[in-house]
Tab-separated table of C-alpha atoms in Angstrom:
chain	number	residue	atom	x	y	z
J	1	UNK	CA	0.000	0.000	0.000
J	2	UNK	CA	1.130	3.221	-0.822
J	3	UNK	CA	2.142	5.909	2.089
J	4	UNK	CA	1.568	9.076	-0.349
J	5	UNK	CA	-1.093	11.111	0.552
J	6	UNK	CA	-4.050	11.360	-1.248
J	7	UNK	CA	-4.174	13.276	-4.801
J	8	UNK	CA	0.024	12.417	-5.016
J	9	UNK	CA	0.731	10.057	-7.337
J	10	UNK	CA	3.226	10.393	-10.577
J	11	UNK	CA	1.311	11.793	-12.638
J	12	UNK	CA	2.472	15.259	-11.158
J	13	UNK	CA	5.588	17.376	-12.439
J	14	UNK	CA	8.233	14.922	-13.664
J	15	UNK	CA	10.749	17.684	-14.539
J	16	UNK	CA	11.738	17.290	-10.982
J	17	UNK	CA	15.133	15.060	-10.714
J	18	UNK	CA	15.103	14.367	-14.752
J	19	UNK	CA	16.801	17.456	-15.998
J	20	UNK	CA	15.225	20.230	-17.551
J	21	UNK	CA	15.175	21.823	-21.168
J	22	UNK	CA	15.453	24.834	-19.748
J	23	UNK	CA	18.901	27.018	-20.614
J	24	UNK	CA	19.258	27.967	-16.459
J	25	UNK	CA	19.849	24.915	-13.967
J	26	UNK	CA	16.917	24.211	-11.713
J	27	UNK	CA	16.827	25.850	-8.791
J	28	UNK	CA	16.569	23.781	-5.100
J	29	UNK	CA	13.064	22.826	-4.524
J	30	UNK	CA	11.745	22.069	-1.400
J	31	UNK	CA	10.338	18.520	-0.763
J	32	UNK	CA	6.271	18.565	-0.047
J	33	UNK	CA	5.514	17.332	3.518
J	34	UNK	CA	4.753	13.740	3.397
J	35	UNK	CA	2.189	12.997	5.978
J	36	UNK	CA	0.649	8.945	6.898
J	37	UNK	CA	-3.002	8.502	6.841
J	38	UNK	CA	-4.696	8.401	10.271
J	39	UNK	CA	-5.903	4.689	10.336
J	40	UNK	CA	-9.448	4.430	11.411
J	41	UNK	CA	-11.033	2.774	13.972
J	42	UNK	CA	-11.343	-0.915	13.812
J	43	UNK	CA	-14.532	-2.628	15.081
J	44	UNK	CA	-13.885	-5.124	17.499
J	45	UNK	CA	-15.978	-7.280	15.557
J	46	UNK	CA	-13.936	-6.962	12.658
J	47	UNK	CA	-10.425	-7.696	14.596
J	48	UNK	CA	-8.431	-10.938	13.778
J	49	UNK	CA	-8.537	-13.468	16.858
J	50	UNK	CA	-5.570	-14.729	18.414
J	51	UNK	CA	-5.580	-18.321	19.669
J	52	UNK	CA	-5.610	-18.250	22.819
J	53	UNK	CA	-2.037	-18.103	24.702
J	54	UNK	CA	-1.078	-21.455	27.142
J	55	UNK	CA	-0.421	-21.000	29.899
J	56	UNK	CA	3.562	-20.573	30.486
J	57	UNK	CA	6.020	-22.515	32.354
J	58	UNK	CA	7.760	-21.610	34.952
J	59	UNK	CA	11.446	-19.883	33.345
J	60	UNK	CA	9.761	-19.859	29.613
J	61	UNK	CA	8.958	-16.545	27.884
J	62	UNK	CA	5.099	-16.268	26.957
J	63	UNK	CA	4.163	-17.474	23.822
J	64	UNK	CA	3.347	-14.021	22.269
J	65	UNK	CA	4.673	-10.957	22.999
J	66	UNK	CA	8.282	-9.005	22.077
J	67	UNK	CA	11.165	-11.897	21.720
J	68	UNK	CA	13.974	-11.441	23.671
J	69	UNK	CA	16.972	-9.679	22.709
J	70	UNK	CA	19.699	-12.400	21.810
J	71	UNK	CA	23.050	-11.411	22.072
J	72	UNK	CA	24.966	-12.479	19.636
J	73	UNK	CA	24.852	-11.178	15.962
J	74	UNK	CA	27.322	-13.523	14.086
J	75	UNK	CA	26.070	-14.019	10.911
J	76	UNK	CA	26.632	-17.447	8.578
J	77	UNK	CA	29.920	-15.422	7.094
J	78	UNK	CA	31.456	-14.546	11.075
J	79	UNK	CA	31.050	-11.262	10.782
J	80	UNK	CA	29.653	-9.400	13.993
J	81	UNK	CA	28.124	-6.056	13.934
J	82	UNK	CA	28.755	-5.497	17.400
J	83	UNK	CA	25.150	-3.929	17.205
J	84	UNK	CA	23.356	-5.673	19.884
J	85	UNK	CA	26.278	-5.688	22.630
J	86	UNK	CA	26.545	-1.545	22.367
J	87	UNK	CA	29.754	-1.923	20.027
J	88	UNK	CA	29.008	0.481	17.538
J	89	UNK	CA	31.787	1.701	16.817
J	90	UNK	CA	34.200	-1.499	17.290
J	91	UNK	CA	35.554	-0.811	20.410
J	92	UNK	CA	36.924	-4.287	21.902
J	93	UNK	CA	34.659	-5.375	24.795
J	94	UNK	CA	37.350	-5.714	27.575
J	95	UNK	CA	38.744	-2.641	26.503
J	96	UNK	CA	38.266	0.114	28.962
J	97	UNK	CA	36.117	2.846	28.361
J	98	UNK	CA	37.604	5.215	31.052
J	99	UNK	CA	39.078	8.368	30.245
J	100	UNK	CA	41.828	8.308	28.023
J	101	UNK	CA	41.740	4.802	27.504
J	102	UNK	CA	41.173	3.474	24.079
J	103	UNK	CA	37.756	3.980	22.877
J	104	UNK	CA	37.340	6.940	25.012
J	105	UNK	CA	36.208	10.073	23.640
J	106	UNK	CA	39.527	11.060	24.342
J	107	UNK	CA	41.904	8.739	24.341
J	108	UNK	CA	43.674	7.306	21.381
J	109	UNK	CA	41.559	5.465	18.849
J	110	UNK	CA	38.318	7.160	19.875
J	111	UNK	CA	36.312	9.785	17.990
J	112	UNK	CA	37.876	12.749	19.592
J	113	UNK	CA	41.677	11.214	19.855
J	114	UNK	CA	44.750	10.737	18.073
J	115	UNK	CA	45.681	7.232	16.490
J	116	UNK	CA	47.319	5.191	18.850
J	117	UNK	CA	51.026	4.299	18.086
J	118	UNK	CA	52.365	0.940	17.258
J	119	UNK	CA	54.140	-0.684	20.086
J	120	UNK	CA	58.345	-0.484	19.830
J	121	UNK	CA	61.273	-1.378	21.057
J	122	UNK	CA	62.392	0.422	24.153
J	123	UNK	CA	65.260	3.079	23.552
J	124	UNK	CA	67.984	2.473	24.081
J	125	UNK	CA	69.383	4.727	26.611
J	126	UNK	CA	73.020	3.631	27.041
J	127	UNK	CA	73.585	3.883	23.416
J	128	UNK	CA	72.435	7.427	23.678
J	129	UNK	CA	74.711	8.458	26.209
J	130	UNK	CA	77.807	6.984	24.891
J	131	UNK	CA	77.044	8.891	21.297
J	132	UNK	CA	76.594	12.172	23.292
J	133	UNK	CA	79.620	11.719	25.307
J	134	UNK	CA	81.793	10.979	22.356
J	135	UNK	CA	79.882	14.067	20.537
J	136	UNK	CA	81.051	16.414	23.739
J	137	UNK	CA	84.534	15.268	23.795
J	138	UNK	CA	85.113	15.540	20.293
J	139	UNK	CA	83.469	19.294	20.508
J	140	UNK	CA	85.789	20.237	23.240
J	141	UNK	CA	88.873	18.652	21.800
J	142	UNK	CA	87.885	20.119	19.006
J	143	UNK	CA	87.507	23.584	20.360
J	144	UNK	CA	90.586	23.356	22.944
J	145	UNK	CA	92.925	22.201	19.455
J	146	UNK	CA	91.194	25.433	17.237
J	147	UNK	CA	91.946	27.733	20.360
J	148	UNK	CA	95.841	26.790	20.827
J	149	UNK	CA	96.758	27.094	17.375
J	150	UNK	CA	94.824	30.597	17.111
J	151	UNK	CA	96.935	31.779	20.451
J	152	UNK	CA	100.014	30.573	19.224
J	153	UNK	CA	99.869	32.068	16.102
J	154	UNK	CA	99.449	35.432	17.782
J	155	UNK	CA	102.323	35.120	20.488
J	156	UNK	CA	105.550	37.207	18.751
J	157	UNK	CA	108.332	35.590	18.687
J	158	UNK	CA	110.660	38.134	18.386
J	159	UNK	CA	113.382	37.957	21.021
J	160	UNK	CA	116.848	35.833	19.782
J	161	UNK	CA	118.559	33.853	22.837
J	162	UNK	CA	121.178	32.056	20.612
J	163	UNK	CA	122.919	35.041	19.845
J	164	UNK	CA	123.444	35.467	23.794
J	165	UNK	CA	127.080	34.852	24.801
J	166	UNK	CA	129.263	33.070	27.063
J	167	UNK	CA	125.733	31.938	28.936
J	168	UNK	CA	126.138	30.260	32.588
J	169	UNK	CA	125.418	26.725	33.234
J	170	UNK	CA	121.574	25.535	33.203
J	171	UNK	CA	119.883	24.934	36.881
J	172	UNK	CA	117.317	22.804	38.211
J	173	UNK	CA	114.534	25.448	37.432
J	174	UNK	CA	113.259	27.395	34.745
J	175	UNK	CA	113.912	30.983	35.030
J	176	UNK	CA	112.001	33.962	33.313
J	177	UNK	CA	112.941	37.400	32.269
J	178	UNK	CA	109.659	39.472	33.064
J	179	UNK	CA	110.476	42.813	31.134
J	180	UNK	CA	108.052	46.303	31.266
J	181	UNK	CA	108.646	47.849	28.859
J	182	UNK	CA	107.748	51.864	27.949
J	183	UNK	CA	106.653	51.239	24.483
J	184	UNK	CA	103.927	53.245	23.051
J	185	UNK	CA	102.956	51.013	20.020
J	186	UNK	CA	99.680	50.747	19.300
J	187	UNK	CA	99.153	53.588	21.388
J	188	UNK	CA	97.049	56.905	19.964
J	189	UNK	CA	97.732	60.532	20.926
J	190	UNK	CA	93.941	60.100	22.493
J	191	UNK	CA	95.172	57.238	24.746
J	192	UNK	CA	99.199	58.420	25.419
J	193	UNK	CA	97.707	61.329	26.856
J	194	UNK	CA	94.920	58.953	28.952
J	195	UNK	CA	97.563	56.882	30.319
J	196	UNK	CA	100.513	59.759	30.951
J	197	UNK	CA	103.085	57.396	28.610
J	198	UNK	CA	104.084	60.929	26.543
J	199	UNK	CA	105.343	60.565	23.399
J	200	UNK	CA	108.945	59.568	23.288
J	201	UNK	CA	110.491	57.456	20.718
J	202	UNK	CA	111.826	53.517	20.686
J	203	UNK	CA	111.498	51.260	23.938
J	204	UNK	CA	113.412	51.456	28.108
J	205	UNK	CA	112.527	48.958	30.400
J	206	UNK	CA	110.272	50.467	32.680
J	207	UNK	CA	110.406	47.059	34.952
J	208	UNK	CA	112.517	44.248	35.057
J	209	UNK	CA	111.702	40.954	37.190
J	210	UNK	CA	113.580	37.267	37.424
J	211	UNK	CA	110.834	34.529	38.228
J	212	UNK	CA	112.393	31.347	39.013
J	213	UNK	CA	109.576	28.345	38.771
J	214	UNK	CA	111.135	25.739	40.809
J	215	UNK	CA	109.701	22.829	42.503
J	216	UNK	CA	111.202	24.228	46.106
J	217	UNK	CA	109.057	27.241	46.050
J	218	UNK	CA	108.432	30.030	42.943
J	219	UNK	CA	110.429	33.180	43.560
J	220	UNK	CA	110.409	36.954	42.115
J	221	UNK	CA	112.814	39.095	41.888
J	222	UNK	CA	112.452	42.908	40.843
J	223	UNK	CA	115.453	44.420	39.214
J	224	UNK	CA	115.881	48.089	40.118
J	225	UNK	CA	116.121	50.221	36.464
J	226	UNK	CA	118.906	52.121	38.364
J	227	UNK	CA	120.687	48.520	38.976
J	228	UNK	CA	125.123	49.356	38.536
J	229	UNK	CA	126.185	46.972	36.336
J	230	UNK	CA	128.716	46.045	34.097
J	231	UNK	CA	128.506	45.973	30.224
J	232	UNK	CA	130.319	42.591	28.980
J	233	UNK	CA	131.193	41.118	25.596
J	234	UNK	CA	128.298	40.838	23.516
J	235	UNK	CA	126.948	40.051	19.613
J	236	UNK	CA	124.949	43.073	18.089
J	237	UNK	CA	121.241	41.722	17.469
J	238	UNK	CA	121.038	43.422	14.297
J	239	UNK	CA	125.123	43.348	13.190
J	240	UNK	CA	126.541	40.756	14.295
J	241	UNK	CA	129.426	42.000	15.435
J	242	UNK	CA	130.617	40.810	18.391
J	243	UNK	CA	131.273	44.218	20.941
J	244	UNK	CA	134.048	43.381	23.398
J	245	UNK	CA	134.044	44.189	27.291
J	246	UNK	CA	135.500	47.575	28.477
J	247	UNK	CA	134.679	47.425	31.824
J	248	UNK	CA	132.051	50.066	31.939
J	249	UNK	CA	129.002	50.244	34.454
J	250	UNK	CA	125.840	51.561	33.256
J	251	UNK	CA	122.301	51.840	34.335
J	252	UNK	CA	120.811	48.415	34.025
J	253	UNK	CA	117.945	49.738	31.603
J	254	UNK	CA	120.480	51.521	29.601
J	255	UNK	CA	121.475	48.384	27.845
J	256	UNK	CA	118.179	47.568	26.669
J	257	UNK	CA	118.341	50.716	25.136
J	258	UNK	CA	121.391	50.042	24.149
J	259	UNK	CA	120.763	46.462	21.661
J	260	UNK	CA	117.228	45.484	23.020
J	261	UNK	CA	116.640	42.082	25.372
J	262	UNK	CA	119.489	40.047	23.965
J	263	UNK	CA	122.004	42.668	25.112
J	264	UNK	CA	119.930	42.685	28.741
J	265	UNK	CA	119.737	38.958	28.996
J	266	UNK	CA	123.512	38.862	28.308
J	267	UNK	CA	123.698	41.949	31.183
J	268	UNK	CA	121.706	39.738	33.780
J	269	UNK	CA	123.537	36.612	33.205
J	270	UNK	CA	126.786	38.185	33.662
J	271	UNK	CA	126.031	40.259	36.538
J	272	UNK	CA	124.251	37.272	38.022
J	273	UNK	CA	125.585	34.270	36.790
J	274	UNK	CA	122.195	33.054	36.161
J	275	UNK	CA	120.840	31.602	32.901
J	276	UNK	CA	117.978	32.714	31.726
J	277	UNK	CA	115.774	30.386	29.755
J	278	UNK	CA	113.184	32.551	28.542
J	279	UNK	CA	112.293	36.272	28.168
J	280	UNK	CA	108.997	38.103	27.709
J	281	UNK	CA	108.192	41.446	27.025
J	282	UNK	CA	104.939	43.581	27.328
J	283	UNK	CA	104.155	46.894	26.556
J	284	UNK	CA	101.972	49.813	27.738
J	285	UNK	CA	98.659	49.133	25.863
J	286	UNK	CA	98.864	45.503	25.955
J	287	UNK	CA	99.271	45.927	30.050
J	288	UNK	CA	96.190	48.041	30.385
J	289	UNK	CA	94.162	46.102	27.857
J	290	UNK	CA	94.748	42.956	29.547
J	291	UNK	CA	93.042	44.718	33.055
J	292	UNK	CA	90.379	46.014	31.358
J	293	UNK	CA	89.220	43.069	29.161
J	294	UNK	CA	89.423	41.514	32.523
J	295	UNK	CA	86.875	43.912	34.027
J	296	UNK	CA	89.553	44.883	36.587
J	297	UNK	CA	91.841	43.882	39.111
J	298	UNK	CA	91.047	44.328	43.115
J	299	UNK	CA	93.497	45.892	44.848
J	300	UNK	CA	94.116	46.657	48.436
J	301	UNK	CA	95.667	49.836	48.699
J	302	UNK	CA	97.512	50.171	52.236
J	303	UNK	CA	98.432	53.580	52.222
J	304	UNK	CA	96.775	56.678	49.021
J	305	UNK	CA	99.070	58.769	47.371
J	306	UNK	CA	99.162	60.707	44.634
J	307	UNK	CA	101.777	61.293	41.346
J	308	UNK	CA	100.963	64.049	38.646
J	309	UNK	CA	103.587	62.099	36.342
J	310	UNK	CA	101.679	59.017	36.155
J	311	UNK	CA	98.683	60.054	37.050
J	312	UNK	CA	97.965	57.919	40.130
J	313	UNK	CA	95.686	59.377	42.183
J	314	UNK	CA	94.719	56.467	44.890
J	315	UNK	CA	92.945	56.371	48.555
J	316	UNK	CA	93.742	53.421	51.173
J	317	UNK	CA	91.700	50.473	51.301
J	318	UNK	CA	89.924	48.195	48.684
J	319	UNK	CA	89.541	49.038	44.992
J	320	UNK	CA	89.397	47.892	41.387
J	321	UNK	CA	91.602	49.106	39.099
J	322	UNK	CA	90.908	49.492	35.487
J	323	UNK	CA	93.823	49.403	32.635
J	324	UNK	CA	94.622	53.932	33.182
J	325	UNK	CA	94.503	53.328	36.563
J	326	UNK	CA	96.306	49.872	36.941
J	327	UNK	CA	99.337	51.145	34.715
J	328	UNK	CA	99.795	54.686	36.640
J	329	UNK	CA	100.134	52.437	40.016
J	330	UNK	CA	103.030	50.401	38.338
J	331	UNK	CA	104.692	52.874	37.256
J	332	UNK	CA	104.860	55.681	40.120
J	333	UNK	CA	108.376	56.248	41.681
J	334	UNK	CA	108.325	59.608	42.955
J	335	UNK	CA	105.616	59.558	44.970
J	336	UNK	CA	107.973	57.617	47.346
J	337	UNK	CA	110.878	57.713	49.724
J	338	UNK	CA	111.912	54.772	48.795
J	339	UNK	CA	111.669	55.929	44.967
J	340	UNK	CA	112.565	52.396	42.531
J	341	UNK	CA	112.398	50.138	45.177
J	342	UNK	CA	108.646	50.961	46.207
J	343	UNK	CA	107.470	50.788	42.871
J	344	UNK	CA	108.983	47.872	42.202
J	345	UNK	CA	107.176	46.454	45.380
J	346	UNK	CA	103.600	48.280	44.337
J	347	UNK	CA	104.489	46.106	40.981
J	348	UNK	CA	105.196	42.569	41.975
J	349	UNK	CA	102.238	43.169	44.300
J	350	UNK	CA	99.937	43.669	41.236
J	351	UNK	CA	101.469	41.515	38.956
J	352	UNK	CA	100.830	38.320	41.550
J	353	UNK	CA	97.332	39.545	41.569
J	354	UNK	CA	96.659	40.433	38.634
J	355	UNK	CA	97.703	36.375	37.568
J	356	UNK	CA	95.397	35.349	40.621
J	357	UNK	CA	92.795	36.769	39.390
J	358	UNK	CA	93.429	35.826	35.753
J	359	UNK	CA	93.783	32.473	36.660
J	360	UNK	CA	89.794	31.403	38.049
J	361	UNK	CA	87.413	29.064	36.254
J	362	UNK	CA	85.310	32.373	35.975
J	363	UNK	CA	87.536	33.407	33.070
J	364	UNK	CA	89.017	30.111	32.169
J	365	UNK	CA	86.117	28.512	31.162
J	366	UNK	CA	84.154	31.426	29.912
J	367	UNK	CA	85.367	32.339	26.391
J	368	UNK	CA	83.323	35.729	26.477
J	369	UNK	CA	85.987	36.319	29.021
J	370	UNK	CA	88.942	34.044	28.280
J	371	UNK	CA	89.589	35.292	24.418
J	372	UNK	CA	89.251	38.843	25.144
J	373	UNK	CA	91.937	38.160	27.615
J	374	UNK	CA	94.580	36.373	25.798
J	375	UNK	CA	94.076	38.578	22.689
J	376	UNK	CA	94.535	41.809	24.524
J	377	UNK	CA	97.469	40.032	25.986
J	378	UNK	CA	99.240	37.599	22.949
J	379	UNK	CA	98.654	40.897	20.593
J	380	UNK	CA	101.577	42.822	22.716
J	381	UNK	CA	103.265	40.263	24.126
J	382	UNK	CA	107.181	39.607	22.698
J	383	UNK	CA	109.132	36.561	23.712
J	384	UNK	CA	111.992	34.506	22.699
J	385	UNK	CA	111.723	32.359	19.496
J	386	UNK	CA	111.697	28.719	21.729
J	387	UNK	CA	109.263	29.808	23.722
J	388	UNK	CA	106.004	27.949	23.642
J	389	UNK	CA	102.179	28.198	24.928
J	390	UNK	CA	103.292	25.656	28.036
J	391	UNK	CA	106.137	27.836	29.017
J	392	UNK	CA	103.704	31.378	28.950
J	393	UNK	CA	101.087	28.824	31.067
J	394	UNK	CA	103.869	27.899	33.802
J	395	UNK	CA	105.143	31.268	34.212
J	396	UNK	CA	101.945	32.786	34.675
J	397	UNK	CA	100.697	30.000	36.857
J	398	UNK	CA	104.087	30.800	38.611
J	399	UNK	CA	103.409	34.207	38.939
J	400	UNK	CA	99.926	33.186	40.282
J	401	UNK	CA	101.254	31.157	43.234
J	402	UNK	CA	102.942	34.105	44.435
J	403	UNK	CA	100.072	35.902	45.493
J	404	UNK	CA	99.013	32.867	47.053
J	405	UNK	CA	101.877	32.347	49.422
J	406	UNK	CA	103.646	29.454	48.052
J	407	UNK	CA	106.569	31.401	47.350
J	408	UNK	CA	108.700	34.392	48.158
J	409	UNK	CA	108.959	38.451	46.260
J	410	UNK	CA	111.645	40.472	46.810
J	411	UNK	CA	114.148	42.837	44.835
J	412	UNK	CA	117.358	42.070	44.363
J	413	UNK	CA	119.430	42.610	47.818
J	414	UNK	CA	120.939	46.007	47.719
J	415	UNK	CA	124.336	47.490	49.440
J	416	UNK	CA	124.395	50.806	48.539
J	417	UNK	CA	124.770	53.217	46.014
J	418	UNK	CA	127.030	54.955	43.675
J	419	UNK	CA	126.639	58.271	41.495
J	420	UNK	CA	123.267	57.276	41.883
J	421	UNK	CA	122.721	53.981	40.472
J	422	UNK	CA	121.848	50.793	43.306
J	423	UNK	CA	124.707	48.508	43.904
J	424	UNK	CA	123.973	44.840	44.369
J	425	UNK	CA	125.151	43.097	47.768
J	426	UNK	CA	127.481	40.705	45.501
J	427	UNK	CA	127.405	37.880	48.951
J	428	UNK	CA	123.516	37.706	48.912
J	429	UNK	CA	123.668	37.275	44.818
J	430	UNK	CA	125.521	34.363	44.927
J	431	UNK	CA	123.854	32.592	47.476
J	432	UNK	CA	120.666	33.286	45.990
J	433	UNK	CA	121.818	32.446	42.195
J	434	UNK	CA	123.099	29.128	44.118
J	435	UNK	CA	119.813	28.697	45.942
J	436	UNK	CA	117.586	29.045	42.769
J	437	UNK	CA	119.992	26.935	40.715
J	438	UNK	CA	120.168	23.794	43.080
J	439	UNK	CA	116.158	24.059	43.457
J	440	UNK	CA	116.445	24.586	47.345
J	441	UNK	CA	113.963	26.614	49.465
J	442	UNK	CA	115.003	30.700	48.981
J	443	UNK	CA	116.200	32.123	51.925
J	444	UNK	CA	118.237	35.208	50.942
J	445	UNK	CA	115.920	38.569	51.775
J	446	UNK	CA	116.385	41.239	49.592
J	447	UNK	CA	115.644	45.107	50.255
């Protein structure tokens, strides 16, 4: 029978759903309302009889009635809908349902989730660690190889010891030439005038130290500028020619001036009758740049004074000192009684701290800090031709342990003086040239 409502049938407009000879596509039209007949009334008289219904047995469903649900749904092919058990959307029956479980709403593999990932192997943690650690190691061998050959291609090598003469036996320790010197290179009129250096020509030693690095104890030893000594034999750096001994007493500085550090190596040793196995040489801007790029160096300052030639201008008591103010300290002399001799106290003072402070994990292992550092220092440094990157490392470290006590500072003992210039107390010299050069414990004290 059909469920169209009266006066529908097919005989109405057929255009609709089988095209149109029109030139414009059909419009959308809106489906009529399809409404069932209200069935009338059936007489009782009229209804069908039903047998009538035995009784039923205890545990048995009636006879008539709505059949029970059954629950499974396999059909002849094995193939279960899942309808009838609430499984409409396959979720495995002893699954759980909970939230974030699979078949949640949430959780992977429901409507609202992401696709849950196949099952893998575990990683494999061990293996991961060992790759990093070889990656790290081979990034800081890496790095500690590129930064040694960039610092020792900037350390100048400038300074000839072979063509010193006539050169005393070698000791048990290493021994350094720590030269000052007054050298304006690099320097502009801006920054002479900033640091009071003037403006005068060529290079004087404006300090001179000995730092023996010896397994007994590290020891420093300042060298007064106005040090008496004797000018021997020597071979002109730049000649060649070798300049016989006349006896004559000069200045100590004076030779440097003279033929530069291979004439005052060849001064020292005579003097002395210490070798000297290396030298090194810094100048006025490579000092100051090396306290700046180091943000400083503390200083306590036991007693302020004042110097209009270097410009030091210092209170008592605990300070930093930048690169101006670090190099006027080391260089005032006539703010004091004591004139050379203080300064050259006020300078191994700062020197030994100055290393200290270099030497802390704080600017060792920060290259912000640690580059700056060694470039403001390699770029003026000059040292002999067989000196390496180890040898720079154990002076300074020697320098450094200094300051820390585990070794002794003095200047060179003194007996008097003569037209001016500071004779050495030639008993105390030998004993401590002997001293240093058997590696026994210093005991001489100088002035």
């Amino acid at each position: 029978m059909s469920e169209w409502p009266e006066g529908r049938n097919d005989s109405g407009d057929d255009r609709y759903g089988r095209g149109s000879a029109q030139a414009q596509p059909e419009g959308a039209r809106r489906m009529p309302h399809v409404q069932r007949r209200q069935q009338r009334p059936v007489p009782p008289q009229q209804q069908p009889q039903r047998p009538a219904q035995p009784p039923a047995r205890p545990g048995q469903p009636p006879a008539y009635g709505v059949p029970p649900q059954q629950a499974p749904s396999h059909d002849s092919y094995g193939y279960d809908s899942g309808y009838n058990t609430g499984q409409v959307y396959g979720r495995p029956q002893s699954a759980p349902a909970g939230p974030g479980g699979p078949g949640s709403p949430t959780g992977p593999g429901g409507p609202g989730g992401r696709p849950g990932r196949p099952a893998g192997p575990a990683p494999d943690w061990r293996k991961r660690i060992k790759i990093g650690s070889i990656v790290l190691v081979t990034a800081l061998l890496a790095t500690t190889i590129g930064t040694y050959f960039w610092a020792d291609s900037k350390v100048r090598r400038e300074v000839d010891l072979s063509k010193v003469i006539e050169r005393p036996k070698e000791g048990d320790c290493t021994t350094y030439l720590v030269v000052g010197s007054d050298s304006r290179e690099g320097l502009s009129d801006e920054e002479k005038k900033k640091l009071h250096t003037g403006s005068a020509e060529g290079k004087r030693t404006d300090s001179m130290m000995i730092l023996a690095a010896c397994s007994s104890g590290n020891t420093m030893i300042s060298l007064p500028r106005d040090s008496d000594v004797e000018v021997p034999s020597f071979v002109g750096s730049e000649s060649g020619k070798k300049f016989a001994g006349t006896g004559k007493h000069t200045k100590l500085n004076a030779t440097y001036a003279d033929d530069g550090p291979e004439l005052l190596v060849r001064t020292v040793e005579y003097n002395t009758g210490l070798r000297i196995d290396h030298h090194a040489e810094i100048g006025f801007a490579g000092f100051a740049n090396i306290v700046d790029a180091l943000g400083g160096v503390d200083m306590n300052i036991e007693k302020g004074f004042k110097d209009e030639k270097s410009g030091a201008d210092f209170k008592a008591g605990e300070q930093t000192l930048n690169g101006s103010q670090a190099l006027a300290f080391v260089r005032t002399r006539y703010a004091f009684a004591e004139s050379d001799l203080a300064r050259t106290k006020n300078q191994q003072k700062f020197l030994s701290t100055l290393a200290n402070q270099a030497a802390t994990p704080g600017t060792i292992l920060n290259p912000f800090k640690l580059y700056p550092v060694l470039g403001a220092g390699l770029d003026t440094l000059i040292v002999d031709k067989d000196m390496s990157l180890w040898d720079l490392a154990d002076m300074f470290f020697a320098m450094k342990g200094i300051s820390g006590g585990e070794g002794v500072s003095m200047n060179m003992p003194i007996s008097g003086e003569r037209g001016g210039n500071l004779i050495w107390d030639k008993a105390k010299v030998q004993q401590l040239v002997k001293q240093i050069q058997n590696d026994e414990k210093v005991t001489v004290k100088g002035n």
